[in-house]
mmCIF file of C-alpha atoms in Angstrom:
data_model
loop_
_atom_site.group_PDB
_atom_site.id
_atom_site.type_symbol
_atom_site.label_atom_id
_atom_site.label_comp_id
_atom_site.label_asym_id
_atom_site.label_seq_id
_atom_site.Cartn_x
_atom_site.Cartn_y
_atom_site.Cartn_z
ATOM 1 C CA MET A 1 262.493 150.946 104.661
ATOM 2 C CA ASN A 2 261.743 151.875 101.043
ATOM 3 C CA GLU A 3 264.675 150.929 98.881
ATOM 4 C CA PRO A 4 266.183 153.828 96.811
ATOM 5 C CA ALA A 5 264.959 154.779 93.662
ATOM 6 C CA THR A 6 267.163 153.263 90.816
ATOM 7 C CA ARG A 7 269.144 155.939 88.619
ATOM 8 C CA PRO A 8 268.159 156.512 84.764
ATOM 9 C CA THR A 9 271.186 155.331 82.693
ATOM 10 C CA ALA A 10 272.652 157.443 80.583
ATOM 11 C CA LEU A 11 275.099 157.380 77.785
ATOM 12 C CA LEU A 12 277.004 160.587 76.194
ATOM 13 C CA VAL A 13 278.233 160.495 72.830
ATOM 14 C CA MET A 14 279.498 163.487 70.783
ATOM 15 C CA GLU A 15 282.680 165.039 68.916
ATOM 16 C CA GLU A 16 285.633 164.309 71.225
ATOM 17 C CA GLU A 17 287.066 167.578 70.185
ATOM 18 C CA ARG A 18 284.871 170.010 71.546
ATOM 19 C CA ARG A 19 283.663 167.400 74.552
ATOM 20 C CA SER A 20 285.449 168.617 77.498
ATOM 21 C CA ASP A 21 284.476 172.640 76.725
ATOM 22 C CA VAL A 22 280.554 171.035 76.338
ATOM 23 C CA TYR A 23 280.928 168.974 79.461
ATOM 24 C CA PRO A 24 283.796 170.006 81.994
ATOM 25 C CA ARG A 25 284.571 167.673 84.753
ATOM 26 C CA GLU A 26 282.423 170.171 86.727
ATOM 27 C CA VAL A 27 279.293 169.118 84.852
ATOM 28 C CA LEU A 28 280.304 165.628 84.370
ATOM 29 C CA ALA A 29 280.308 165.209 88.371
ATOM 30 C CA GLU A 30 276.620 166.447 88.809
ATOM 31 C CA ILE A 31 275.442 164.376 85.822
ATOM 32 C CA ASP A 32 277.320 161.398 87.657
ATOM 33 C CA ARG A 33 275.070 162.014 90.384
ATOM 34 C CA LEU A 34 271.750 161.867 88.818
ATOM 35 C CA VAL A 35 272.258 159.250 86.329
ATOM 36 C CA GLN A 36 274.769 156.106 85.980
ATOM 37 C CA ARG A 37 276.443 157.068 83.157
ATOM 38 C CA GLN A 38 277.739 153.756 81.226
ATOM 39 C CA GLY A 39 280.904 153.259 80.088
ATOM 40 C CA PRO A 40 283.247 156.164 78.723
ATOM 41 C CA PRO A 41 281.966 158.818 76.115
ATOM 42 C CA LEU A 42 282.008 157.740 73.090
ATOM 43 C CA THR A 43 282.366 159.638 69.565
ATOM 44 C CA ARG A 44 279.452 158.861 66.948
ATOM 45 C CA GLN A 45 281.736 156.654 64.742
ATOM 46 C CA GLN A 46 282.370 154.738 68.243
ATOM 47 C CA LEU A 47 278.802 153.951 68.887
ATOM 48 C CA ASP A 48 278.814 153.297 64.976
ATOM 49 C CA GLU A 49 281.231 150.344 65.619
ATOM 50 C CA ASP A 50 278.858 149.101 68.836
ATOM 51 C CA PRO A 51 275.164 150.444 68.612
ATOM 52 C CA GLU A 52 274.330 147.430 71.638
ATOM 53 C CA ALA A 53 275.662 149.716 73.720
ATOM 54 C CA LEU A 54 272.674 151.696 73.789
ATOM 55 C CA ARG A 55 270.384 148.847 74.565
ATOM 56 C CA ARG A 56 269.983 149.663 78.462
ATOM 57 C CA ILE A 57 270.396 153.256 77.793
ATOM 58 C CA ASP A 58 267.402 155.435 79.367
ATOM 59 C CA VAL A 59 268.800 159.334 78.903
ATOM 60 C CA LEU A 60 271.113 159.939 75.453
ATOM 61 C CA LEU A 61 273.470 163.043 76.230
ATOM 62 C CA THR A 62 275.128 164.757 73.546
ATOM 63 C CA GLY A 63 275.816 167.751 71.509
ATOM 64 C CA TRP A 64 278.303 168.815 68.542
ATOM 65 C CA GLY A 65 278.396 165.208 66.265
ATOM 66 C CA ALA A 66 275.283 163.955 67.484
ATOM 67 C CA PRO A 67 273.941 160.093 66.335
ATOM 68 C CA VAL A 68 271.321 160.272 64.122
ATOM 69 C CA LEU A 69 268.401 159.458 66.242
ATOM 70 C CA ASP A 70 266.811 157.655 62.286
ATOM 71 C CA ALA A 71 265.065 154.025 62.902
ATOM 72 C CA ALA A 72 267.947 152.313 63.242
ATOM 73 C CA PHE A 73 269.647 153.912 65.853
ATOM 74 C CA LEU A 74 266.344 154.121 67.616
ATOM 75 C CA SER A 75 265.665 150.006 67.083
ATOM 76 C CA HIS A 76 269.201 149.634 69.255
ATOM 77 C CA ALA A 77 267.717 151.917 71.822
ATOM 78 C CA PRO A 78 264.509 150.229 73.269
ATOM 79 C CA ARG A 79 264.666 152.208 76.603
ATOM 80 C CA LEU A 80 265.665 155.622 75.812
ATOM 81 C CA GLN A 81 263.019 157.792 77.095
ATOM 82 C CA ALA A 82 264.806 161.564 76.114
ATOM 83 C CA VAL A 83 267.404 162.982 73.878
ATOM 84 C CA LEU A 84 269.387 166.107 75.854
ATOM 85 C CA VAL A 85 272.043 167.967 73.184
ATOM 86 C CA ALA A 86 274.490 170.593 73.917
ATOM 87 C CA ALA A 87 274.264 172.131 70.920
ATOM 88 C CA GLY A 88 272.140 174.551 69.392
ATOM 89 C CA SER A 89 270.050 172.968 66.609
ATOM 90 C CA VAL A 90 268.707 169.429 66.264
ATOM 91 C CA ARG A 91 267.422 169.255 62.483
ATOM 92 C CA HIS A 92 269.776 167.522 61.168
ATOM 93 C CA LEU A 93 269.302 164.467 63.219
ATOM 94 C CA THR A 94 266.374 163.949 64.257
ATOM 95 C CA THR A 95 264.281 162.129 61.755
ATOM 96 C CA PRO A 96 260.637 160.897 61.071
ATOM 97 C CA ALA A 97 260.745 157.882 63.184
ATOM 98 C CA PHE A 98 262.245 160.033 66.170
ATOM 99 C CA TRP A 99 259.324 162.296 66.529
ATOM 100 C CA ALA A 100 256.790 158.888 65.740
ATOM 101 C CA ARG A 101 258.320 157.569 69.351
ATOM 102 C CA GLY A 102 257.665 160.852 71.232
ATOM 103 C CA ILE A 103 260.569 161.088 72.943
ATOM 104 C CA PRO A 104 261.479 164.272 73.964
ATOM 105 C CA ILE A 105 264.473 166.116 72.838
ATOM 106 C CA VAL A 106 265.842 169.057 74.287
ATOM 107 C CA SER A 107 267.733 171.756 72.935
ATOM 108 C CA ALA A 108 270.655 173.971 74.004
ATOM 109 C CA ALA A 109 269.752 176.622 71.658
ATOM 110 C CA ALA A 110 268.769 179.466 74.660
ATOM 111 C CA ALA A 111 272.403 178.757 75.748
ATOM 112 C CA ASN A 112 273.988 178.968 72.455
ATOM 113 C CA ALA A 113 272.115 182.260 71.306
ATOM 114 C CA VAL A 114 273.953 184.520 74.432
ATOM 115 C CA PRO A 115 277.850 184.238 72.260
ATOM 116 C CA VAL A 116 276.092 184.951 69.460
ATOM 117 C CA ALA A 117 273.577 187.741 70.438
ATOM 118 C CA GLU A 118 276.854 189.630 72.132
ATOM 119 C CA PHE A 119 278.596 189.519 69.077
ATOM 120 C CA THR A 120 275.561 190.491 67.174
ATOM 121 C CA LEU A 121 275.076 193.659 69.494
ATOM 122 C CA ALA A 122 278.934 194.270 68.825
ATOM 123 C CA GLN A 123 278.745 194.208 65.402
ATOM 124 C CA VAL A 124 275.378 196.308 65.105
ATOM 125 C CA LEU A 125 276.631 199.059 67.224
ATOM 126 C CA LEU A 126 279.577 199.511 65.473
ATOM 127 C CA GLY A 127 277.963 199.544 62.329
ATOM 128 C CA LEU A 128 275.648 202.128 63.868
ATOM 129 C CA LYS A 129 278.914 204.380 63.841
ATOM 130 C CA GLN A 130 280.033 202.862 60.274
ATOM 131 C CA VAL A 131 283.369 201.530 61.685
ATOM 132 C CA HIS A 132 284.493 199.399 59.131
ATOM 133 C CA ARG A 133 283.421 201.543 56.470
ATOM 134 C CA ILE A 134 285.352 204.653 57.776
ATOM 135 C CA ALA A 135 288.670 202.881 58.854
ATOM 136 C CA ARG A 136 289.015 201.307 54.986
ATOM 137 C CA ASP A 137 288.409 204.940 53.552
ATOM 138 C CA VAL A 138 290.865 205.680 56.254
ATOM 139 C CA ALA A 139 293.278 203.354 55.120
ATOM 140 C CA SER A 140 292.874 203.698 51.820
ATOM 141 C CA SER A 141 293.029 208.148 51.381
ATOM 142 C CA ARG A 142 295.638 208.525 55.004
ATOM 143 C CA HIS A 143 293.048 211.339 55.334
ATOM 144 C CA TYR A 144 290.641 211.237 58.335
ATOM 145 C CA PRO A 145 287.623 212.677 57.706
ATOM 146 C CA ARG A 146 286.317 215.571 59.071
ATOM 147 C CA ASN A 147 282.775 215.394 60.976
ATOM 148 C CA PRO A 148 281.810 211.907 59.592
ATOM 149 C CA LYS A 149 278.293 211.504 59.066
ATOM 150 C CA VAL A 150 277.174 208.214 60.890
ATOM 151 C CA PRO A 151 273.789 206.692 62.133
ATOM 152 C CA GLY A 152 275.015 206.249 65.595
ATOM 153 C CA ALA A 153 272.802 204.732 68.440
ATOM 154 C CA TYR A 154 270.311 207.544 68.373
ATOM 155 C CA ARG A 155 267.106 207.178 66.738
ATOM 156 C CA SER A 156 268.700 204.921 63.921
ATOM 157 C CA ARG A 157 267.055 202.168 62.922
ATOM 158 C CA VAL A 158 267.848 198.183 63.354
ATOM 159 C CA GLY A 159 266.514 195.450 61.328
ATOM 160 C CA LEU A 160 266.419 191.934 62.420
ATOM 161 C CA MET A 161 265.114 189.348 60.268
ATOM 162 C CA GLY A 162 264.263 186.946 62.532
ATOM 163 C CA LEU A 163 262.750 186.747 65.767
ATOM 164 C CA GLY A 164 263.887 183.315 67.314
ATOM 165 C CA HIS A 165 266.748 182.736 70.497
ATOM 166 C CA ILE A 166 269.018 184.736 68.787
ATOM 167 C CA GLY A 167 266.687 187.652 67.283
ATOM 168 C CA ARG A 168 264.802 187.867 70.444
ATOM 169 C CA LEU A 169 267.948 188.329 72.205
ATOM 170 C CA VAL A 170 269.884 190.671 70.436
ATOM 171 C CA ALA A 171 266.445 192.720 70.520
ATOM 172 C CA ALA A 172 266.843 192.851 74.681
ATOM 173 C CA HIS A 173 270.380 194.246 74.160
ATOM 174 C CA LEU A 174 269.211 197.002 71.961
ATOM 175 C CA SER A 175 266.394 197.964 73.828
ATOM 176 C CA ARG A 176 269.166 199.299 75.616
ATOM 177 C CA PHE A 177 269.463 202.080 73.173
ATOM 178 C CA ASP A 178 267.971 204.492 72.148
ATOM 179 C CA ILE A 179 267.123 203.514 68.645
ATOM 180 C CA GLU A 180 264.033 201.605 66.545
ATOM 181 C CA ILE A 181 264.031 197.914 66.431
ATOM 182 C CA LEU A 182 261.905 196.455 63.260
ATOM 183 C CA ALA A 183 261.617 192.474 62.571
ATOM 184 C CA THR A 184 260.669 190.216 59.804
ATOM 185 C CA ASP A 185 259.934 186.831 60.836
ATOM 186 C CA PRO A 186 256.558 185.063 58.566
ATOM 187 C CA VAL A 187 255.784 182.713 62.149
ATOM 188 C CA ALA A 188 256.040 185.773 64.790
ATOM 189 C CA SER A 189 252.914 186.631 66.360
ATOM 190 C CA ALA A 190 251.967 190.517 67.215
ATOM 191 C CA ASP A 191 252.825 189.378 71.223
ATOM 192 C CA THR A 192 256.341 187.876 70.440
ATOM 193 C CA ALA A 193 256.636 191.026 68.602
ATOM 194 C CA ARG A 194 255.225 193.290 71.184
ATOM 195 C CA ARG A 195 257.551 191.656 74.062
ATOM 196 C CA ALA A 196 260.752 191.431 72.250
ATOM 197 C CA GLY A 197 260.242 195.787 71.311
ATOM 198 C CA VAL A 198 260.075 195.307 68.101
ATOM 199 C CA ARG A 199 257.974 196.685 65.090
ATOM 200 C CA LEU A 200 256.813 194.143 62.287
ATOM 201 C CA VAL A 201 257.247 194.909 58.999
ATOM 202 C CA GLY A 202 258.245 192.884 55.823
ATOM 203 C CA ILE A 203 261.197 192.710 54.698
ATOM 204 C CA GLU A 204 261.357 195.103 51.696
ATOM 205 C CA GLU A 205 261.200 197.695 54.887
ATOM 206 C CA LEU A 206 263.370 196.169 56.934
ATOM 207 C CA PHE A 207 266.075 196.272 53.927
ATOM 208 C CA ALA A 208 265.328 199.586 52.104
ATOM 209 C CA THR A 209 264.980 201.820 55.655
ATOM 210 C CA CYS A 210 267.150 200.051 58.383
ATOM 211 C CA HIS A 211 271.294 201.305 59.338
ATOM 212 C CA VAL A 212 271.777 198.100 59.906
ATOM 213 C CA VAL A 213 270.631 194.523 59.142
ATOM 214 C CA SER A 214 271.065 191.629 61.047
ATOM 215 C CA LEU A 215 269.822 187.877 60.333
ATOM 216 C CA HIS A 216 268.497 185.340 62.412
ATOM 217 C CA ALA A 217 266.194 183.052 60.484
ATOM 218 C CA PRO A 218 266.444 179.215 59.936
ATOM 219 C CA LEU A 219 267.394 177.795 56.669
ATOM 220 C CA LEU A 220 264.687 176.662 55.056
ATOM 221 C CA PRO A 221 263.993 175.876 51.429
ATOM 222 C CA GLU A 222 261.282 179.128 51.602
ATOM 223 C CA THR A 223 264.730 181.056 52.832
ATOM 224 C CA ARG A 224 267.685 179.777 50.559
ATOM 225 C CA GLY A 225 269.275 182.512 49.188
ATOM 226 C CA VAL A 226 266.339 184.846 49.824
ATOM 227 C CA ILE A 227 268.847 187.896 50.495
ATOM 228 C CA GLY A 228 270.040 188.598 46.757
ATOM 229 C CA ALA A 229 270.451 191.654 44.469
ATOM 230 C CA ARG A 230 267.018 193.097 44.699
ATOM 231 C CA LEU A 231 267.321 193.142 48.856
ATOM 232 C CA LEU A 232 271.075 194.369 48.910
ATOM 233 C CA ASN A 233 270.664 196.696 46.173
ATOM 234 C CA SER A 234 267.413 198.326 48.582
ATOM 235 C CA LEU A 235 269.896 198.720 50.898
ATOM 236 C CA GLY A 236 270.376 202.659 51.763
ATOM 237 C CA PRO A 237 274.218 204.114 51.906
ATOM 238 C CA GLY A 238 276.711 203.474 54.301
ATOM 239 C CA THR A 239 274.381 200.573 55.204
ATOM 240 C CA THR A 240 276.169 197.022 57.143
ATOM 241 C CA LEU A 241 274.523 194.164 56.552
ATOM 242 C CA ILE A 242 275.784 191.228 59.379
ATOM 243 C CA ASN A 243 274.536 187.523 59.273
ATOM 244 C CA THR A 244 275.614 184.879 62.028
ATOM 245 C CA ALA A 245 272.654 182.923 61.066
ATOM 246 C CA ARG A 246 273.114 180.610 57.773
ATOM 247 C CA GLY A 247 275.387 181.464 54.978
ATOM 248 C CA ALA A 248 273.375 180.105 52.734
ATOM 249 C CA LEU A 249 270.609 182.642 53.625
ATOM 250 C CA VAL A 250 272.467 184.907 51.271
ATOM 251 C CA ASP A 251 272.796 184.376 47.511
ATOM 252 C CA GLU A 252 276.648 185.218 48.039
ATOM 253 C CA ASP A 253 277.314 185.731 44.122
ATOM 254 C CA ALA A 254 274.387 188.219 43.669
ATOM 255 C CA ALA A 255 276.351 189.943 47.406
ATOM 256 C CA ALA A 256 279.586 189.995 45.338
ATOM 257 C CA ALA A 257 278.206 191.432 42.731
ATOM 258 C CA VAL A 258 276.164 194.202 44.834
ATOM 259 C CA LEU A 259 279.319 194.594 46.997
ATOM 260 C CA ARG A 260 281.620 195.302 44.187
ATOM 261 C CA ALA A 261 279.400 198.294 42.627
ATOM 262 C CA ARG A 262 278.410 199.494 46.410
ATOM 263 C CA PRO A 263 281.786 199.887 48.272
ATOM 264 C CA ASP A 264 279.385 202.215 50.852
ATOM 265 C CA LEU A 265 277.772 198.988 51.942
ATOM 266 C CA THR A 266 279.340 196.750 54.733
ATOM 267 C CA ALA A 267 278.833 192.875 54.729
ATOM 268 C CA VAL A 268 280.330 191.242 58.223
ATOM 269 C CA LEU A 269 279.661 187.550 57.346
ATOM 270 C CA ASP A 270 280.329 185.489 60.541
ATOM 271 C CA VAL A 271 279.185 182.201 58.505
ATOM 272 C CA THR A 272 279.001 181.896 54.208
ATOM 273 C CA HIS A 273 278.623 178.945 52.349
ATOM 274 C CA PRO A 274 279.841 177.265 51.757
ATOM 275 C CA GLU A 275 282.052 177.592 55.142
ATOM 276 C CA PRO A 276 284.897 178.431 54.043
ATOM 277 C CA PRO A 277 284.128 179.828 51.269
ATOM 278 C CA VAL A 278 285.840 178.339 47.806
ATOM 279 C CA HIS A 279 289.582 179.302 47.656
ATOM 280 C CA ASP A 280 288.999 181.776 44.557
ATOM 281 C CA SER A 281 285.654 183.518 46.777
ATOM 282 C CA PRO A 282 285.344 186.927 45.943
ATOM 283 C CA LEU A 283 284.532 187.607 49.495
ATOM 284 C CA PHE A 284 287.988 186.679 50.886
ATOM 285 C CA THR A 285 289.523 189.924 48.639
ATOM 286 C CA LEU A 286 286.312 192.174 48.692
ATOM 287 C CA PRO A 287 287.036 195.350 51.178
ATOM 288 C CA ASN A 288 284.069 195.622 52.293
ATOM 289 C CA VAL A 289 283.526 192.565 53.586
ATOM 290 C CA VAL A 290 284.363 191.078 56.998
ATOM 291 C CA LEU A 291 284.527 187.680 57.312
ATOM 292 C CA THR A 292 284.856 185.896 60.836
ATOM 293 C CA PRO A 293 284.993 181.927 61.156
ATOM 294 C CA HIS A 294 281.330 181.311 63.364
ATOM 295 C CA LEU A 295 283.219 184.160 65.830
ATOM 296 C CA GLY A 296 279.946 184.896 67.306
ATOM 297 C CA GLY A 297 278.683 180.834 68.306
ATOM 298 C CA ALA A 298 280.295 179.928 72.218
ATOM 299 C CA LEU A 299 283.855 178.832 71.701
ATOM 300 C CA GLY A 300 285.966 177.901 74.535
ATOM 301 C CA ALA A 301 284.380 178.278 77.740
ATOM 302 C CA GLU A 302 281.244 179.742 76.683
ATOM 303 C CA ARG A 303 280.641 176.417 75.932
ATOM 304 C CA HIS A 304 279.804 175.790 79.526
ATOM 305 C CA ARG A 305 276.543 177.254 79.074
ATOM 306 C CA LEU A 306 275.374 174.410 77.208
ATOM 307 C CA GLY A 307 276.728 171.523 79.230
ATOM 308 C CA GLU A 308 274.926 173.736 82.298
ATOM 309 C CA LEU A 309 271.793 173.742 80.551
ATOM 310 C CA VAL A 310 271.862 170.308 79.588
ATOM 311 C CA LEU A 311 272.742 169.643 83.555
ATOM 312 C CA ASP A 312 269.820 171.927 84.650
ATOM 313 C CA GLU A 313 267.419 169.852 82.003
ATOM 314 C CA LEU A 314 268.302 166.450 83.588
ATOM 315 C CA ARG A 315 267.865 167.734 86.958
ATOM 316 C CA ARG A 316 264.462 168.363 85.759
ATOM 317 C CA TYR A 317 264.382 165.224 84.312
ATOM 318 C CA THR A 318 264.910 163.104 86.949
ATOM 319 C CA ALA A 319 262.952 164.951 89.399
ATOM 320 C CA GLY A 320 259.947 164.318 87.267
ATOM 321 C CA ARG A 321 259.229 167.472 86.145
ATOM 322 C CA PRO A 322 258.852 169.627 83.397
ATOM 323 C CA LEU A 323 261.454 169.912 80.812
ATOM 324 C CA GLN A 324 261.892 173.867 79.975
ATOM 325 C CA HIS A 325 264.045 173.396 76.636
ATOM 326 C CA ALA A 326 262.154 170.270 74.907
ATOM 327 C CA ILE A 327 261.422 171.117 71.319
ATOM 328 C CA ASP A 328 258.072 170.846 70.072
ATOM 329 C CA PRO A 329 257.800 168.637 66.752
ATOM 330 C CA ALA A 330 254.915 170.632 65.690
ATOM 331 C CA LEU A 331 258.055 173.732 65.309
ATOM 332 C CA ALA A 332 260.458 171.631 64.597
ATOM 333 C CA PRO A 333 260.353 172.331 60.949
ATOM 334 C CA SER A 334 260.615 175.746 61.255
ATOM 335 C CA LEU A 335 263.990 175.724 63.561
ATOM 336 C CA ALA A 336 267.113 176.848 62.595
#
């Protein structure tokens, strides 16, 4: 009679505040059927105090508050075979030493993209109706405009800066409407654009011709502060700019100056840099800026999706099947 195969060992390390949202009880129960979890969940700080907890670990389960996978970490984890991250980005925790080990790492970016794309869709439709602009005009004038001129979601044009997980999902949502979708992304192929149903253009055309522009690009040295006075001043009358990506994509000093001079424009900023803005930032008081505190990201029960994605990947790992959401090391430098 064959002996049952030994289950892999696993350790869950992440911040405590969001742990129960990301890994609810039903997800942890399924995880425990697949692996032998080594002790209770730890925070990064607790792991720093007892790194020997990694010594017999095959799989690291994590999320927000993940440990940095540097040489010191790896020296305590000789058996580590996979890292499953229930969060969107892995850039802040991966290092050259980690990539050199050839350990697969899974990101839950695809699951995190869902609420961001939903939030973006809502703001795009509001922007096409110029809801924020008209609402502030009504509030200041106490007068309803007669037959306001707005693009609406009929043969209007929406621009997406970035065609990663979120950009492509936003494009899929927008494909249900009678609008033209433009995108700019230096690493997106013509085939990617075709499958996403978008037309690739340069960033100048995107800003100058779209009624709504939504940012979905990663923060890289070449994208930091790329949205400055020149592009913002090229926006047409009544255009809405949406940022759910990274605050530092926008030169906020330049943006504040343009928005002050162009009350017709609206900026919906779900991210800023720094976050929150400094206490005396004009972003708090400019009437044509809508500030929201990361409402686009996964909140509350929406975070269950991230843990469920990790659980699905763990099922593949324990069954010896290929992982669906493992990061390609060659693409890692260009990811958010």
